[in-house]
């Protein structure tokens, strides 16, 4: 199967969620939540992420996670990841209670494509301060693709992780997973960079982005992905968008859909004049649908 067919297939049975001018969605990808050790790339930005997610909950946004939410190539235990980052999962359940939660899987959490896996590992969790297990996502199945259906102007948004355009991270995913877990994970700890990673390999990143852009142009659809970790605002001529990631060195990036506008946003830590710290939201670019 070609990369083009893999992307198309992601939307073959994708659910459709209606959106209107009054709708609010936040699209976040590539959290790579880990086990709290030195390989947990999410750890340094967890407070930024929690502050941002709390903002979107209070502002009544729906939360869409575009894959690679959890780092299951480097880590074997999803339950351990959930336990370490239980505050994040608690907040995600608040979105679910309001029917405002949509979860997709990527290559690093590909195990979630099976509903049986999710029911076994994502149904309950231990919430801090409570002895009994608490419901997490008991009936939730992760998706490969999601379509935000524009009910007013027909400018539908096609959402997926984006690894389908990358042969190594889709068709050869078991090989890539083996290399990450047993070769590059220990080498990363002593300073080596993983050449199999699309996010860290510029040549692979550029090729993947070129393919995703080509698909969006050929299909004449607005395509939003993650995977490459490079935030990107598209255009009418090149309708490919990328949310970025939550593992940038000093910030997280995401994309907001509000008032029919896609806005690329950065959340970062800043200092006031009295030297107190605060979490700041900064708009990097926007496209009006």
PDB file of C-alpha atoms in Angstrom:
ATOM      1  CA  UNK A   1       0.000   0.000   0.000  1.00  0.00           C
ATOM      2  CA  UNK A   2       1.377   3.421  -0.962  1.00  0.00           C
ATOM      3  CA  UNK A   3       1.725   6.323   1.453  1.00  0.00           C
ATOM      4  CA  UNK A   4      -1.113   8.101  -0.392  1.00  0.00           C
ATOM      5  CA  UNK A   5      -3.433   5.140   0.119  1.00  0.00           C
ATOM      6  CA  UNK A   6      -2.474   4.888   3.794  1.00  0.00           C
ATOM      7  CA  UNK A   7      -3.476   8.502   4.411  1.00  0.00           C
ATOM      8  CA  UNK A   8      -6.725   8.073   2.494  1.00  0.00           C
ATOM      9  CA  UNK A   9      -7.495   4.883   4.387  1.00  0.00           C
ATOM     10  CA  UNK A  10      -7.234   6.745   7.702  1.00  0.00           C
ATOM     11  CA  UNK A  11     -10.463   8.537   6.809  1.00  0.00           C
ATOM     12  CA  UNK A  12     -12.304   5.569   5.278  1.00  0.00           C
ATOM     13  CA  UNK A  13     -14.414   4.926   8.368  1.00  0.00           C
ATOM     14  CA  UNK A  14     -13.550   8.050  10.330  1.00  0.00           C
ATOM     15  CA  UNK A  15     -16.334   9.460  12.532  1.00  0.00           C
ATOM     16  CA  UNK A  16     -17.684  12.862  11.599  1.00  0.00           C
ATOM     17  CA  UNK A  17     -18.143  15.507  14.274  1.00  0.00           C
ATOM     18  CA  UNK A  18     -20.131  18.601  13.269  1.00  0.00           C
ATOM     19  CA  UNK A  19     -18.725  22.060  13.866  1.00  0.00           C
ATOM     20  CA  UNK A  20     -20.260  25.519  13.521  1.00  0.00           C
ATOM     21  CA  UNK A  21     -19.113  29.129  13.879  1.00  0.00           C
ATOM     22  CA  UNK A  22     -19.796  28.849  17.597  1.00  0.00           C
ATOM     23  CA  UNK A  23     -17.777  25.616  18.003  1.00  0.00           C
ATOM     24  CA  UNK A  24     -14.487  25.498  19.901  1.00  0.00           C
ATOM     25  CA  UNK A  25     -11.889  22.774  19.461  1.00  0.00           C
ATOM     26  CA  UNK A  26      -8.278  22.525  20.587  1.00  0.00           C
ATOM     27  CA  UNK A  27      -6.032  20.140  18.639  1.00  0.00           C
ATOM     28  CA  UNK A  28      -2.964  18.810  20.454  1.00  0.00           C
ATOM     29  CA  UNK A  29      -0.517  16.147  19.307  1.00  0.00           C
ATOM     30  CA  UNK A  30       2.648  14.357  20.370  1.00  0.00           C
ATOM     31  CA  UNK A  31       2.526  14.688  24.144  1.00  0.00           C
ATOM     32  CA  UNK A  32       4.702  11.551  24.467  1.00  0.00           C
ATOM     33  CA  UNK A  33       3.762  11.142  28.130  1.00  0.00           C
ATOM     34  CA  UNK A  34       6.287   8.808  29.754  1.00  0.00           C
ATOM     35  CA  UNK A  35       7.059   7.134  33.070  1.00  0.00           C
ATOM     36  CA  UNK A  36       8.628  10.117  34.823  1.00  0.00           C
ATOM     37  CA  UNK A  37      12.241   9.051  34.222  1.00  0.00           C
ATOM     38  CA  UNK A  38      14.999  10.846  32.283  1.00  0.00           C
ATOM     39  CA  UNK A  39      13.518   9.586  28.998  1.00  0.00           C
ATOM     40  CA  UNK A  40      10.143  11.214  29.719  1.00  0.00           C
ATOM     41  CA  UNK A  41      10.227  14.136  27.270  1.00  0.00           C
ATOM     42  CA  UNK A  42       6.790  15.307  28.421  1.00  0.00           C
ATOM     43  CA  UNK A  43       7.916  15.797  32.019  1.00  0.00           C
ATOM     44  CA  UNK A  44       9.577  19.183  31.504  1.00  0.00           C
ATOM     45  CA  UNK A  45       6.408  20.657  29.987  1.00  0.00           C
ATOM     46  CA  UNK A  46       3.750  18.947  32.095  1.00  0.00           C
ATOM     47  CA  UNK A  47       2.876  22.138  34.010  1.00  0.00           C
ATOM     48  CA  UNK A  48       2.524  24.122  30.765  1.00  0.00           C
ATOM     49  CA  UNK A  49       0.311  21.394  29.355  1.00  0.00           C
ATOM     50  CA  UNK A  50      -1.889  21.175  32.445  1.00  0.00           C
ATOM     51  CA  UNK A  51      -2.322  24.962  32.560  1.00  0.00           C
ATOM     52  CA  UNK A  52      -3.246  25.054  28.865  1.00  0.00           C
ATOM     53  CA  UNK A  53      -5.652  22.132  29.147  1.00  0.00           C
ATOM     54  CA  UNK A  54      -7.329  23.691  32.175  1.00  0.00           C
ATOM     55  CA  UNK A  55      -7.743  26.934  30.187  1.00  0.00           C
ATOM     56  CA  UNK A  56      -9.430  25.058  27.338  1.00  0.00           C
ATOM     57  CA  UNK A  57     -11.706  23.201  29.727  1.00  0.00           C
ATOM     58  CA  UNK A  58     -12.856  26.427  31.381  1.00  0.00           C
ATOM     59  CA  UNK A  59     -13.362  28.066  27.962  1.00  0.00           C
ATOM     60  CA  UNK A  60     -15.551  25.097  26.894  1.00  0.00           C
ATOM     61  CA  UNK A  61     -13.306  23.820  24.115  1.00  0.00           C
ATOM     62  CA  UNK A  62     -13.505  20.224  22.936  1.00  0.00           C
ATOM     63  CA  UNK A  63     -10.167  18.441  23.232  1.00  0.00           C
ATOM     64  CA  UNK A  64      -8.794  16.440  20.296  1.00  0.00           C
ATOM     65  CA  UNK A  65      -5.532  14.526  20.812  1.00  0.00           C
ATOM     66  CA  UNK A  66      -3.975  13.664  17.457  1.00  0.00           C
ATOM     67  CA  UNK A  67      -1.887  10.659  18.460  1.00  0.00           C
ATOM     68  CA  UNK A  68       1.351   9.843  20.284  1.00  0.00           C
ATOM     69  CA  UNK A  69      -0.283  10.987  23.487  1.00  0.00           C
ATOM     70  CA  UNK A  70       1.609   8.296  25.386  1.00  0.00           C
ATOM     71  CA  UNK A  71       5.123   7.000  24.724  1.00  0.00           C
ATOM     72  CA  UNK A  72       4.531   3.262  24.304  1.00  0.00           C
ATOM     73  CA  UNK A  73       7.612   2.535  22.192  1.00  0.00           C
ATOM     74  CA  UNK A  74      10.054   3.382  24.953  1.00  0.00           C
ATOM     75  CA  UNK A  75       7.757   2.199  27.767  1.00  0.00           C
ATOM     76  CA  UNK A  76       5.935  -1.092  28.163  1.00  0.00           C
ATOM     77  CA  UNK A  77       3.405  -0.040  30.820  1.00  0.00           C
ATOM     78  CA  UNK A  78       0.560   2.339  29.998  1.00  0.00           C
ATOM     79  CA  UNK A  79      -0.722   1.986  33.570  1.00  0.00           C
ATOM     80  CA  UNK A  80       2.573   3.370  34.883  1.00  0.00           C
ATOM     81  CA  UNK A  81       2.321   6.355  32.529  1.00  0.00           C
ATOM     82  CA  UNK A  82      -1.244   7.004  33.697  1.00  0.00           C
ATOM     83  CA  UNK A  83      -0.162   6.722  37.336  1.00  0.00           C
ATOM     84  CA  UNK A  84       2.730   9.195  36.911  1.00  0.00           C
ATOM     85  CA  UNK A  85       0.564  11.723  35.047  1.00  0.00           C
ATOM     86  CA  UNK A  86      -2.720  11.028  36.846  1.00  0.00           C
ATOM     87  CA  UNK A  87      -3.499  14.759  37.171  1.00  0.00           C
ATOM     88  CA  UNK A  88      -3.490  15.082  33.372  1.00  0.00           C
ATOM     89  CA  UNK A  89      -5.727  12.052  32.909  1.00  0.00           C
ATOM     90  CA  UNK A  90      -8.067  13.352  35.615  1.00  0.00           C
ATOM     91  CA  UNK A  91      -8.502  16.571  33.626  1.00  0.00           C
ATOM     92  CA  UNK A  92      -9.065  14.597  30.433  1.00  0.00           C
ATOM     93  CA  UNK A  93     -11.916  12.726  32.146  1.00  0.00           C
ATOM     94  CA  UNK A  94     -13.540  16.107  32.838  1.00  0.00           C
ATOM     95  CA  UNK A  95     -13.635  16.720  29.078  1.00  0.00           C
ATOM     96  CA  UNK A  96     -15.095  13.257  28.595  1.00  0.00           C
ATOM     97  CA  UNK A  97     -17.864  13.926  31.123  1.00  0.00           C
ATOM     98  CA  UNK A  98     -18.911  16.888  28.956  1.00  0.00           C
ATOM     99  CA  UNK A  99     -18.686  14.802  25.733  1.00  0.00           C
ATOM    100  CA  UNK A 100     -15.809  17.000  24.585  1.00  0.00           C
ATOM    101  CA  UNK A 101     -13.027  14.418  24.257  1.00  0.00           C
ATOM    102  CA  UNK A 102     -11.710  12.794  21.052  1.00  0.00           C
ATOM    103  CA  UNK A 103      -8.578  10.617  21.120  1.00  0.00           C
ATOM    104  CA  UNK A 104      -6.572   9.416  18.118  1.00  0.00           C
ATOM    105  CA  UNK A 105      -3.573   7.097  18.068  1.00  0.00           C
ATOM    106  CA  UNK A 106      -0.228   7.589  16.349  1.00  0.00           C
ATOM    107  CA  UNK A 107       2.757   5.367  15.688  1.00  0.00           C
ATOM    108  CA  UNK A 108       4.190   5.599  19.229  1.00  0.00           C
ATOM    109  CA  UNK A 109       0.872   4.526  20.790  1.00  0.00           C
ATOM    110  CA  UNK A 110      -0.281   2.283  17.954  1.00  0.00           C
ATOM    111  CA  UNK A 111      -1.379  -0.368  20.484  1.00  0.00           C
ATOM    112  CA  UNK A 112      -4.443   1.786  21.151  1.00  0.00           C
ATOM    113  CA  UNK A 113      -5.888   0.961  17.739  1.00  0.00           C
ATOM    114  CA  UNK A 114      -7.355  -2.160  19.389  1.00  0.00           C
ATOM    115  CA  UNK A 115     -10.425  -1.473  21.527  1.00  0.00           C
ATOM    116  CA  UNK A 116      -9.600  -4.573  23.591  1.00  0.00           C
ATOM    117  CA  UNK A 117      -6.258  -2.997  24.555  1.00  0.00           C
ATOM    118  CA  UNK A 118      -7.971   0.228  25.593  1.00  0.00           C
ATOM    119  CA  UNK A 119     -10.600  -1.600  27.634  1.00  0.00           C
ATOM    120  CA  UNK A 120      -7.863  -3.513  29.445  1.00  0.00           C
ATOM    121  CA  UNK A 121      -5.506  -0.599  30.130  1.00  0.00           C
ATOM    122  CA  UNK A 122      -7.618   2.580  29.931  1.00  0.00           C
ATOM    123  CA  UNK A 123     -10.870   1.680  31.694  1.00  0.00           C
ATOM    124  CA  UNK A 124      -9.820   2.644  35.234  1.00  0.00           C
ATOM    125  CA  UNK A 125      -6.928   4.288  37.049  1.00  0.00           C
ATOM    126  CA  UNK A 126      -5.805   5.161  40.560  1.00  0.00           C
ATOM    127  CA  UNK A 127      -6.627   8.776  41.323  1.00  0.00           C
ATOM    128  CA  UNK A 128      -4.381  10.354  43.943  1.00  0.00           C
ATOM    129  CA  UNK A 129      -6.008  10.363  47.367  1.00  0.00           C
ATOM    130  CA  UNK A 130      -8.525   7.633  46.562  1.00  0.00           C
ATOM    131  CA  UNK A 131      -8.132   3.981  47.446  1.00  0.00           C
ATOM    132  CA  UNK A 132     -10.585   2.548  44.924  1.00  0.00           C
ATOM    133  CA  UNK A 133     -10.001   2.657  41.175  1.00  0.00           C
ATOM    134  CA  UNK A 134     -11.698   5.484  39.291  1.00  0.00           C
ATOM    135  CA  UNK A 135     -13.234   5.206  35.802  1.00  0.00           C
ATOM    136  CA  UNK A 136     -10.926   6.591  33.102  1.00  0.00           C
ATOM    137  CA  UNK A 137     -12.064   5.863  29.530  1.00  0.00           C
ATOM    138  CA  UNK A 138     -14.164   2.698  30.040  1.00  0.00           C
ATOM    139  CA  UNK A 139     -15.905   2.779  26.640  1.00  0.00           C
ATOM    140  CA  UNK A 140     -13.463   4.863  24.642  1.00  0.00           C
ATOM    141  CA  UNK A 141     -11.861   3.548  21.449  1.00  0.00           C
ATOM    142  CA  UNK A 142      -8.974   5.470  19.925  1.00  0.00           C
ATOM    143  CA  UNK A 143      -9.349   6.571  16.300  1.00  0.00           C
ATOM    144  CA  UNK A 144      -7.011   6.644  13.308  1.00  0.00           C
ATOM    145  CA  UNK A 145      -8.821   9.586  11.760  1.00  0.00           C
ATOM    146  CA  UNK A 146     -11.515  12.120  12.590  1.00  0.00           C
ATOM    147  CA  UNK A 147     -13.427  14.524  10.349  1.00  0.00           C
ATOM    148  CA  UNK A 148     -14.689  17.829  11.709  1.00  0.00           C
ATOM    149  CA  UNK A 149     -17.718  18.366   9.482  1.00  0.00           C
ATOM    150  CA  UNK A 150     -18.297  22.025   8.607  1.00  0.00           C
ATOM    151  CA  UNK A 151     -22.094  22.394   8.767  1.00  0.00           C
ATOM    152  CA  UNK A 152     -22.110  25.915   7.322  1.00  0.00           C
ATOM    153  CA  UNK A 153     -19.542  26.377   4.538  1.00  0.00           C
ATOM    154  CA  UNK A 154     -18.344  22.835   3.845  1.00  0.00           C
ATOM    155  CA  UNK A 155     -14.707  23.434   4.830  1.00  0.00           C
ATOM    156  CA  UNK A 156     -14.287  20.081   6.567  1.00  0.00           C
ATOM    157  CA  UNK A 157     -11.124  19.401   8.569  1.00  0.00           C
ATOM    158  CA  UNK A 158      -9.425  16.005   8.209  1.00  0.00           C
ATOM    159  CA  UNK A 159      -7.503  15.056  11.354  1.00  0.00           C
ATOM    160  CA  UNK A 160      -5.000  12.219  11.763  1.00  0.00           C
ATOM    161  CA  UNK A 161      -1.577  11.702  13.314  1.00  0.00           C
ATOM    162  CA  UNK A 162       0.377  11.834  10.040  1.00  0.00           C
ATOM    163  CA  UNK A 163       2.679   8.816  10.400  1.00  0.00           C
ATOM    164  CA  UNK A 164       0.858   7.197   7.457  1.00  0.00           C
ATOM    165  CA  UNK A 165       3.062   9.267   5.123  1.00  0.00           C
ATOM    166  CA  UNK A 166       6.201   7.807   6.706  1.00  0.00           C
ATOM    167  CA  UNK A 167       7.077   4.244   5.569  1.00  0.00           C
ATOM    168  CA  UNK A 168       9.375   3.493   8.516  1.00  0.00           C
ATOM    169  CA  UNK A 169       6.847   4.644  11.104  1.00  0.00           C
ATOM    170  CA  UNK A 170       3.810   2.970   9.524  1.00  0.00           C
ATOM    171  CA  UNK A 171       4.537  -0.154   7.467  1.00  0.00           C
ATOM    172  CA  UNK A 172       7.816  -0.850   9.280  1.00  0.00           C
ATOM    173  CA  UNK A 173       6.548   0.372  12.661  1.00  0.00           C
ATOM    174  CA  UNK A 174       7.482  -2.891  14.489  1.00  0.00           C
ATOM    175  CA  UNK A 175      11.084  -2.473  13.312  1.00  0.00           C
ATOM    176  CA  UNK A 176      11.150   1.198  14.302  1.00  0.00           C
ATOM    177  CA  UNK A 177       9.657   0.347  17.695  1.00  0.00           C
ATOM    178  CA  UNK A 178      12.356  -2.278  18.311  1.00  0.00           C
ATOM    179  CA  UNK A 179      15.109   0.195  17.410  1.00  0.00           C
ATOM    180  CA  UNK A 180      13.664   2.921  19.625  1.00  0.00           C
ATOM    181  CA  UNK A 181      13.149   0.663  22.658  1.00  0.00           C
ATOM    182  CA  UNK A 182      16.347  -1.358  22.578  1.00  0.00           C
ATOM    183  CA  UNK A 183      18.859   0.779  20.651  1.00  0.00           C
ATOM    184  CA  UNK A 184      18.077   4.496  20.630  1.00  0.00           C
ATOM    185  CA  UNK A 185      16.473   4.796  24.066  1.00  0.00           C
ATOM    186  CA  UNK A 186      19.704   3.900  25.922  1.00  0.00           C
ATOM    187  CA  UNK A 187      21.813   5.878  23.426  1.00  0.00           C
ATOM    188  CA  UNK A 188      19.561   8.928  23.840  1.00  0.00           C
ATOM    189  CA  UNK A 189      20.347   8.877  27.552  1.00  0.00           C
ATOM    190  CA  UNK A 190      24.012   9.576  26.774  1.00  0.00           C
ATOM    191  CA  UNK A 191      23.403  12.245  24.165  1.00  0.00           C
ATOM    192  CA  UNK A 192      22.789  10.503  20.811  1.00  0.00           C
ATOM    193  CA  UNK A 193      19.884  11.571  18.607  1.00  0.00           C
ATOM    194  CA  UNK A 194      17.504   8.973  17.158  1.00  0.00           C
ATOM    195  CA  UNK A 195      17.902   9.018  13.324  1.00  0.00           C
ATOM    196  CA  UNK A 196      14.676   7.013  12.882  1.00  0.00           C
ATOM    197  CA  UNK A 197      12.622   9.832  14.411  1.00  0.00           C
ATOM    198  CA  UNK A 198      10.787  12.027  11.920  1.00  0.00           C
ATOM    199  CA  UNK A 199      10.778  14.821  14.506  1.00  0.00           C
ATOM    200  CA  UNK A 200      14.598  14.757  14.857  1.00  0.00           C
ATOM    201  CA  UNK A 201      15.640  13.796  11.314  1.00  0.00           C
ATOM    202  CA  UNK A 202      15.324  16.868   9.062  1.00  0.00           C
ATOM    203  CA  UNK A 203      15.360  14.897   5.791  1.00  0.00           C
ATOM    204  CA  UNK A 204      12.619  12.518   6.945  1.00  0.00           C
ATOM    205  CA  UNK A 205      10.632  15.414   8.414  1.00  0.00           C
ATOM    206  CA  UNK A 206      10.718  17.366   5.143  1.00  0.00           C
ATOM    207  CA  UNK A 207       9.763  14.320   3.061  1.00  0.00           C
ATOM    208  CA  UNK A 208       6.836  13.491   5.331  1.00  0.00           C
ATOM    209  CA  UNK A 209       5.570  17.075   5.293  1.00  0.00           C
ATOM    210  CA  UNK A 210       5.873  17.161   1.496  1.00  0.00           C
ATOM    211  CA  UNK A 211       3.710  14.044   1.192  1.00  0.00           C
ATOM    212  CA  UNK A 212       1.080  15.306   3.624  1.00  0.00           C
ATOM    213  CA  UNK A 213       0.937  18.600   1.729  1.00  0.00           C
ATOM    214  CA  UNK A 214       0.629  16.763  -1.590  1.00  0.00           C
ATOM    215  CA  UNK A 215      -2.281  14.692  -0.275  1.00  0.00           C
ATOM    216  CA  UNK A 216      -4.097  17.792   0.994  1.00  0.00           C
ATOM    217  CA  UNK A 217      -3.604  19.610  -2.331  1.00  0.00           C
ATOM    218  CA  UNK A 218      -4.601  16.633  -4.504  1.00  0.00           C
ATOM    219  CA  UNK A 219      -7.677  15.826  -2.405  1.00  0.00           C
ATOM    220  CA  UNK A 220      -8.521  19.527  -1.930  1.00  0.00           C
ATOM    221  CA  UNK A 221      -9.064  18.977   1.782  1.00  0.00           C
ATOM    222  CA  UNK A 222      -7.882  20.753   4.910  1.00  0.00           C
ATOM    223  CA  UNK A 223      -5.537  18.283   6.595  1.00  0.00           C
ATOM    224  CA  UNK A 224      -4.313  18.681  10.195  1.00  0.00           C
ATOM    225  CA  UNK A 225      -1.695  16.329  11.658  1.00  0.00           C
ATOM    226  CA  UNK A 226       1.120  16.095  14.179  1.00  0.00           C
ATOM    227  CA  UNK A 227       3.966  13.535  13.947  1.00  0.00           C
ATOM    228  CA  UNK A 228       6.744  15.800  12.622  1.00  0.00           C
ATOM    229  CA  UNK A 229       6.569  18.068  15.706  1.00  0.00           C
ATOM    230  CA  UNK A 230       6.982  21.142  13.483  1.00  0.00           C
ATOM    231  CA  UNK A 231       4.054  23.580  13.861  1.00  0.00           C
ATOM    232  CA  UNK A 232       2.696  24.836  10.562  1.00  0.00           C
ATOM    233  CA  UNK A 233      -0.143  27.060   9.345  1.00  0.00           C
ATOM    234  CA  UNK A 234      -1.441  26.170   5.904  1.00  0.00           C
ATOM    235  CA  UNK A 235      -3.073  28.274   3.210  1.00  0.00           C
ATOM    236  CA  UNK A 236      -5.727  27.987   0.523  1.00  0.00           C
ATOM    237  CA  UNK A 237      -3.083  26.846  -1.971  1.00  0.00           C
ATOM    238  CA  UNK A 238      -1.410  24.500   0.533  1.00  0.00           C
ATOM    239  CA  UNK A 239      -4.106  23.339   2.994  1.00  0.00           C
ATOM    240  CA  UNK A 240      -1.817  21.330   5.298  1.00  0.00           C
ATOM    241  CA  UNK A 241      -1.576  22.260   8.980  1.00  0.00           C
ATOM    242  CA  UNK A 242       0.507  20.840  11.827  1.00  0.00           C
ATOM    243  CA  UNK A 243      -0.149  21.296  15.547  1.00  0.00           C
ATOM    244  CA  UNK A 244       3.494  20.885  16.573  1.00  0.00           C
ATOM    245  CA  UNK A 245       4.053  19.018  19.845  1.00  0.00           C
ATOM    246  CA  UNK A 246       4.216  19.172  23.634  1.00  0.00           C
ATOM    247  CA  UNK A 247       7.907  18.243  23.811  1.00  0.00           C
ATOM    248  CA  UNK A 248       9.578  21.395  22.481  1.00  0.00           C
ATOM    249  CA  UNK A 249      12.491  22.502  24.688  1.00  0.00           C
ATOM    250  CA  UNK A 250      10.682  25.407  26.378  1.00  0.00           C
ATOM    251  CA  UNK A 251       7.082  25.418  25.163  1.00  0.00           C
ATOM    252  CA  UNK A 252       4.143  23.438  23.849  1.00  0.00           C
ATOM    253  CA  UNK A 253       2.213  24.249  20.688  1.00  0.00           C
ATOM    254  CA  UNK A 254      -1.324  23.433  19.618  1.00  0.00           C
ATOM    255  CA  UNK A 255      -4.049  24.589  17.279  1.00  0.00           C
ATOM    256  CA  UNK A 256      -7.355  26.202  18.184  1.00  0.00           C
ATOM    257  CA  UNK A 257     -10.507  26.171  16.073  1.00  0.00           C
ATOM    258  CA  UNK A 258     -12.741  29.051  17.127  1.00  0.00           C
ATOM    259  CA  UNK A 259     -14.974  31.463  15.193  1.00  0.00           C
ATOM    260  CA  UNK A 260     -14.172  29.428  12.064  1.00  0.00           C
ATOM    261  CA  UNK A 261     -10.486  30.302  12.457  1.00  0.00           C
ATOM    262  CA  UNK A 262      -7.540  27.923  12.909  1.00  0.00           C
ATOM    263  CA  UNK A 263      -5.002  29.567  15.220  1.00  0.00           C
ATOM    264  CA  UNK A 264      -1.548  28.179  15.985  1.00  0.00           C
ATOM    265  CA  UNK A 265      -0.792  28.829  19.651  1.00  0.00           C
ATOM    266  CA  UNK A 266       2.308  28.557  21.830  1.00  0.00           C
ATOM    267  CA  UNK A 267       2.184  28.120  25.603  1.00  0.00           C
ATOM    268  CA  UNK A 268       5.360  29.071  27.445  1.00  0.00           C
ATOM    269  CA  UNK A 269       6.679  30.182  30.835  1.00  0.00           C
ATOM    270  CA  UNK A 270       7.320  33.907  31.290  1.00  0.00           C
ATOM    271  CA  UNK A 271       8.450  36.272  34.049  1.00  0.00           C
ATOM    272  CA  UNK A 272       6.662  39.381  35.334  1.00  0.00           C
ATOM    273  CA  UNK A 273       8.498  42.518  36.473  1.00  0.00           C
ATOM    274  CA  UNK A 274       8.378  41.275  40.069  1.00  0.00           C
ATOM    275  CA  UNK A 275      10.077  38.066  38.867  1.00  0.00           C
ATOM    276  CA  UNK A 276       7.054  35.838  39.460  1.00  0.00           C
ATOM    277  CA  UNK A 277       6.457  33.186  36.824  1.00  0.00           C
ATOM    278  CA  UNK A 278       3.291  32.695  34.781  1.00  0.00           C
ATOM    279  CA  UNK A 279       2.101  30.579  31.873  1.00  0.00           C
ATOM    280  CA  UNK A 280       1.540  32.689  28.751  1.00  0.00           C
ATOM    281  CA  UNK A 281      -0.511  32.018  25.632  1.00  0.00           C
ATOM    282  CA  UNK A 282       0.889  33.429  22.375  1.00  0.00           C
ATOM    283  CA  UNK A 283      -0.702  33.304  18.913  1.00  0.00           C
ATOM    284  CA  UNK A 284       1.797  32.390  16.180  1.00  0.00           C
ATOM    285  CA  UNK A 285      -0.461  32.526  13.131  1.00  0.00           C
ATOM    286  CA  UNK A 286      -4.003  31.984  11.937  1.00  0.00           C
ATOM    287  CA  UNK A 287      -6.093  30.932   8.942  1.00  0.00           C
ATOM    288  CA  UNK A 288      -9.742  31.891   8.452  1.00  0.00           C
ATOM    289  CA  UNK A 289     -11.852  29.026   7.087  1.00  0.00           C
TER     290      UNK A 289
END
